[in-house]
C-alpha positions as CSV (number, residue, x, y, z in Angstrom):
1,M,-18.7,6.8,-13.0
2,E,-22.2,5.6,-12.2
3,N,-23.6,6.4,-8.7
4,S,-23.5,2.8,-7.7
5,N,-19.8,2.6,-8.5
6,A,-19.1,5.8,-6.6
7,L,-20.9,4.4,-3.6
8,I,-18.9,1.1,-3.7
9,E,-15.6,3.0,-4.1
10,T,-16.6,5.1,-1.1
11,L,-17.5,2.0,0.9
12,S,-14.2,0.4,0.0
13,W,-12.3,3.3,1.5
14,Q,-14.5,3.3,4.7
15,L,-13.7,-0.4,5.2
16,A,-10.1,-0.3,4.2
17,S,-9.2,2.8,6.3
18,A,-11.0,1.3,9.3
19,I,-9.0,-2.0,9.1
20,V,-5.6,-0.4,8.4
21,K,-6.2,2.3,11.1
22,R,-6.4,-0.6,13.7
23,H,-3.3,-2.4,12.3
24,P,-1.0,0.3,10.8
25,E,2.2,-1.7,11.2
26,K,0.8,-4.8,9.7
27,C,-0.8,-3.5,6.5
28,Y,0.1,-2.0,3.2
29,L,-2.7,-0.4,1.1
30,F,-2.7,-0.1,-2.6
31,I,-4.9,-0.5,-5.7
32,G,-4.5,-3.5,-7.9
33,H,-6.1,-4.9,-11.1
34,P,-5.9,-8.7,-11.0
35,G,-8.0,-11.1,-13.1
36,G,-6.4,-10.1,-16.3
37,G,-6.8,-6.4,-15.4
38,Q,-10.6,-6.6,-15.1
39,Y,-10.9,-6.1,-11.3
40,D,-10.5,-2.9,-9.4
41,V,-9.2,-3.9,-5.9
42,L,-8.4,-1.7,-2.9
43,W,-5.9,-4.2,-1.5
44,I,-4.7,-4.7,2.0
45,K,-1.5,-6.7,2.1
46,Q,0.6,-7.9,5.0
47,R,3.5,-5.6,5.9
48,P,6.4,-6.0,5.6
49,R,6.2,-9.6,4.3
50,G,3.6,-12.3,4.7
51,E,0.6,-14.1,3.3
52,G,-2.1,-11.9,4.7
53,Q,-4.3,-10.3,2.1
54,I,-7.8,-8.7,2.1
55,L,-9.2,-7.8,-1.3
56,L,-11.9,-5.2,-1.6
57,N,-12.9,-5.6,-5.2
58,R,-15.0,-2.7,-6.4
59,N,-16.0,-4.7,-9.4
60,G,-16.8,-7.8,-7.4
61,T,-16.7,-9.0,-3.8
62,I,-14.9,-8.7,-0.5
63,Q,-12.4,-11.6,0.0
64,I,-9.6,-12.8,2.2
65,H,-6.7,-14.4,0.4
66,G,-4.4,-15.5,3.3
67,R,-4.1,-15.0,7.0
68,F,-1.9,-12.5,8.7
69,Q,-1.1,-14.9,11.5
70,G,-2.2,-18.3,12.6
71,S,-2.6,-21.5,10.6
72,G,-5.5,-22.6,8.4
73,D,-7.6,-20.9,5.8
74,A,-10.1,-18.1,6.3
75,D,-13.7,-19.2,6.4
76,F,-14.9,-15.9,5.0
77,G,-16.0,-16.7,1.5
78,H,-17.0,-14.0,-1.0
79,K,-19.1,-11.2,0.6
80,D,-20.9,-8.9,-1.8
81,W,-21.1,-5.2,-1.1
82,Q,-24.8,-5.4,-0.3
83,E,-24.0,-7.7,2.6
84,Y,-21.6,-5.1,4.0
85,I,-24.2,-2.3,3.5
86,L,-26.7,-4.3,5.5
87,S,-24.2,-5.2,8.3
88,D,-23.0,-3.3,11.3
89,H,-19.8,-1.6,10.2
90,K,-17.9,-2.4,13.4
91,E,-19.0,-6.0,13.6
92,F,-18.1,-6.5,9.9
93,V,-14.6,-5.1,10.6
94,R,-14.1,-7.4,13.6
95,H,-15.3,-10.4,11.5
96,I,-12.7,-9.6,8.8
97,E,-10.0,-9.3,11.5
98,E,-10.9,-12.6,13.1
99,Q,-11.0,-14.5,9.8
100,A,-7.8,-12.8,8.4
101,G,-5.8,-13.6,11.6
102,L,-5.5,-10.0,12.7
103,P,-5.3,-9.5,16.5
104,K,-8.2,-8.0,18.4
105,V,-7.9,-4.3,19.0
106,K,-9.5,-2.5,21.9
107,V,-8.1,1.0,21.2
108,S,-6.8,2.1,17.8
109,P,-3.1,3.1,17.8
110,K,-2.1,6.7,17.7
111,M,-2.6,8.4,14.3
112,I,0.4,8.3,12.0
113,E,1.0,9.9,8.6
114,R,-0.1,7.0,6.4
115,I,-3.3,6.4,8.4
116,L,-4.2,10.1,8.4
117,C,-4.0,10.0,4.6
118,Y,-6.3,7.0,4.4
119,Q,-8.8,8.5,6.9
120,T,-8.8,11.7,4.9
121,F,-9.5,9.8,1.7
122,S,-12.3,7.9,3.3
123,H,-14.1,11.0,4.6
124,L,-13.5,13.0,1.3
125,M,-15.1,10.1,-0.7
126,T,-18.0,10.1,1.7
127,H,-18.5,13.8,1.5
128,Y,-18.4,14.1,-2.2
129,C,-20.5,11.0,-2.8
130,K,-23.2,12.6,-0.7
131,K,-22.8,15.8,-2.7
132,N,-23.1,13.9,-6.0
133,V,-19.7,15.3,-7.1
134,R,-17.9,12.6,-9.0
135,V,-14.4,12.0,-7.7
136,T,-12.0,9.1,-7.5
137,I,-8.6,8.2,-5.8
138,R,-5.9,6.3,-7.6
139,N,-2.4,5.1,-6.8
140,G,0.8,6.6,-8.1
141,Y,1.6,3.2,-9.5
142,Y,-0.8,1.3,-11.8
143,D,-0.7,-2.3,-10.7
144,S,-2.4,-4.7,-13.3
145,S,-2.2,-8.2,-14.5
146,G,-3.8,-7.2,-17.8
147,M,-2.3,-6.8,-21.2
148,T,-1.1,-3.3,-20.5
149,G,0.9,-4.5,-17.4
150,S,2.0,-2.3,-14.5
151,S,3.5,1.1,-14.8
152,R,4.1,4.4,-13.0
153,N,1.2,6.8,-13.0
154,D,2.8,9.8,-14.8
155,D,0.3,12.2,-13.3
156,V,2.4,12.1,-10.1
157,L,5.1,14.0,-12.0
158,K,2.8,16.9,-12.7
159,F,2.9,17.7,-9.0
160,K,6.7,18.2,-8.9
161,F,7.5,16.7,-5.6
162,S,11.1,16.8,-4.5
163,T,13.4,14.2,-6.0
164,K,14.2,12.9,-2.5
165,L,10.6,12.1,-1.9
166,L,10.4,10.1,-5.1
167,Q,13.3,7.9,-4.2
168,R,12.9,4.3,-3.1
169,R,12.7,3.4,0.6
170,D,13.5,0.1,2.3
171,D,9.9,-0.5,3.3
172,D,8.3,0.3,-0.1
173,L,5.8,-2.2,-1.3
174,F,7.4,-4.4,-4.0
175,D,10.4,-2.0,-3.9
176,Q,8.3,0.6,-5.9
177,P,8.1,4.1,-4.4
178,Y,5.2,5.2,-6.5
179,Y,2.8,3.0,-4.4
180,R,3.3,5.6,-1.7
181,F,1.6,8.3,-3.8
182,W,-2.1,8.8,-4.2
183,I,-3.9,11.2,-6.6
184,F,-7.4,12.7,-6.0
185,Y,-9.2,13.2,-9.3
186,L,-12.3,15.1,-10.3
187,I,-14.3,13.2,-12.9
188,N,-15.6,15.7,-15.5
189,D,-18.9,15.6,-17.4
190,D,-17.1,14.0,-20.4
191,A,-15.8,11.2,-18.1
192,S,-12.2,12.5,-18.2
193,W,-10.2,12.7,-15.0
194,Q,-8.8,15.9,-13.7
195,P,-6.0,15.5,-11.1
196,I,-6.6,17.9,-8.2
197,F,-4.1,16.9,-5.5
198,C,-1.5,14.3,-4.8
199,I,-0.4,12.9,-1.4
200,E,2.8,11.0,-0.4
201,E,1.6,8.8,2.4
202,A,4.8,8.3,4.4
203,S,5.3,12.0,4.9
204,S,1.7,13.0,4.5
205,Q,2.9,15.7,2.1
206,I,0.1,17.1,-0.1
207,K,0.4,19.2,-3.3
208,F,-2.3,20.7,-5.4
209,L,-1.9,21.0,-9.1
210,D,-1.6,24.8,-9.1
211,E,2.1,24.3,-7.9
212,T,1.5,25.6,-4.4
213,P,4.3,24.5,-2.0
214,A,3.8,21.1,-0.5
215,A,2.2,21.0,2.9
216,S,2.1,18.3,5.6
217,L,-1.3,16.9,6.5
218,M,0.1,15.8,9.9
219,E,1.4,19.3,10.7
220,E,-2.0,20.7,9.9
221,Y,-3.7,18.0,12.0
222,N,-1.5,18.8,14.9
223,L,-2.0,22.5,14.6
224,L,-5.7,21.9,15.0
225,N,-5.0,20.0,18.2
226,R,-5.6,16.6,16.5
227,N,-9.3,17.4,16.0
228,F,-10.2,15.4,13.0
229,S,-13.5,17.1,12.3
230,N,-11.9,20.6,12.2
231,F,-9.0,19.2,10.2
232,L,-11.4,17.7,7.6
233,D,-13.4,21.0,7.4
234,E,-10.1,22.8,6.4
235,I,-9.3,20.2,3.8
236,I,-12.7,20.3,2.2
237,A,-12.7,24.1,2.1
238,R,-9.5,24.1,0.2
239,L,-10.6,21.3,-2.0
240,D,-13.9,23.0,-2.9
241,L,-12.0,26.0,-4.1
242,Q,-9.9,23.8,-6.4
243,I,-13.0,21.9,-7.7
244,R,-14.8,25.1,-8.5
245,K,-11.7,26.4,-10.4
246,H,-11.8,23.3,-12.6
247,T,-15.6,23.3,-13.2
248,N,-16.2,26.9,-14.0
């Protein structure tokens, strides 16, 4: 992964996590590959049903493909990533909300499991991008309109989550439980991907590949008095140990 691609992936998580944090009950988040499979989109879709869609294409532009509420089309166009970089982050988020028909938010809702996972991903991507450590985050379900089609990411099975956690839930995106799973990968010097940990977003359960018991991110966050900075320091310390293990 080139540095520019790593930066854009990091920016996509910063933007997506900020939007979904402000509207947790209105948004799904997943990775899709539309355009015949050529695009890499961190995708915000209206929850549980609806036309609202915000596409953060890491191989292209930022777009709105439908409003979450209200009539008419979004007057947003296609924003490239350089425009976001040069903008004020908070103003850019508010502009997306307005154009996508998302309500104004004065105070973000209380942190829930899914949002804690996304916020963790955003900060981990930022941390390792600054350190020039190549990492990426991928869904437990590979969603593509390309020739290979869509399929389960079998790396999820390596983490041996409980059978119950893998079962379908009524609120699963497209009735597919594997969208709830996210895998954090280290990108090796030979460009291969080494899975390091996996998270199930609804429960915030996290498992590392060394088969340690599953832990709850939310429980750890609460034990640290919901201090996100201290929580993140704990996660990074554990993750650094795992990364060193796989790079030595």
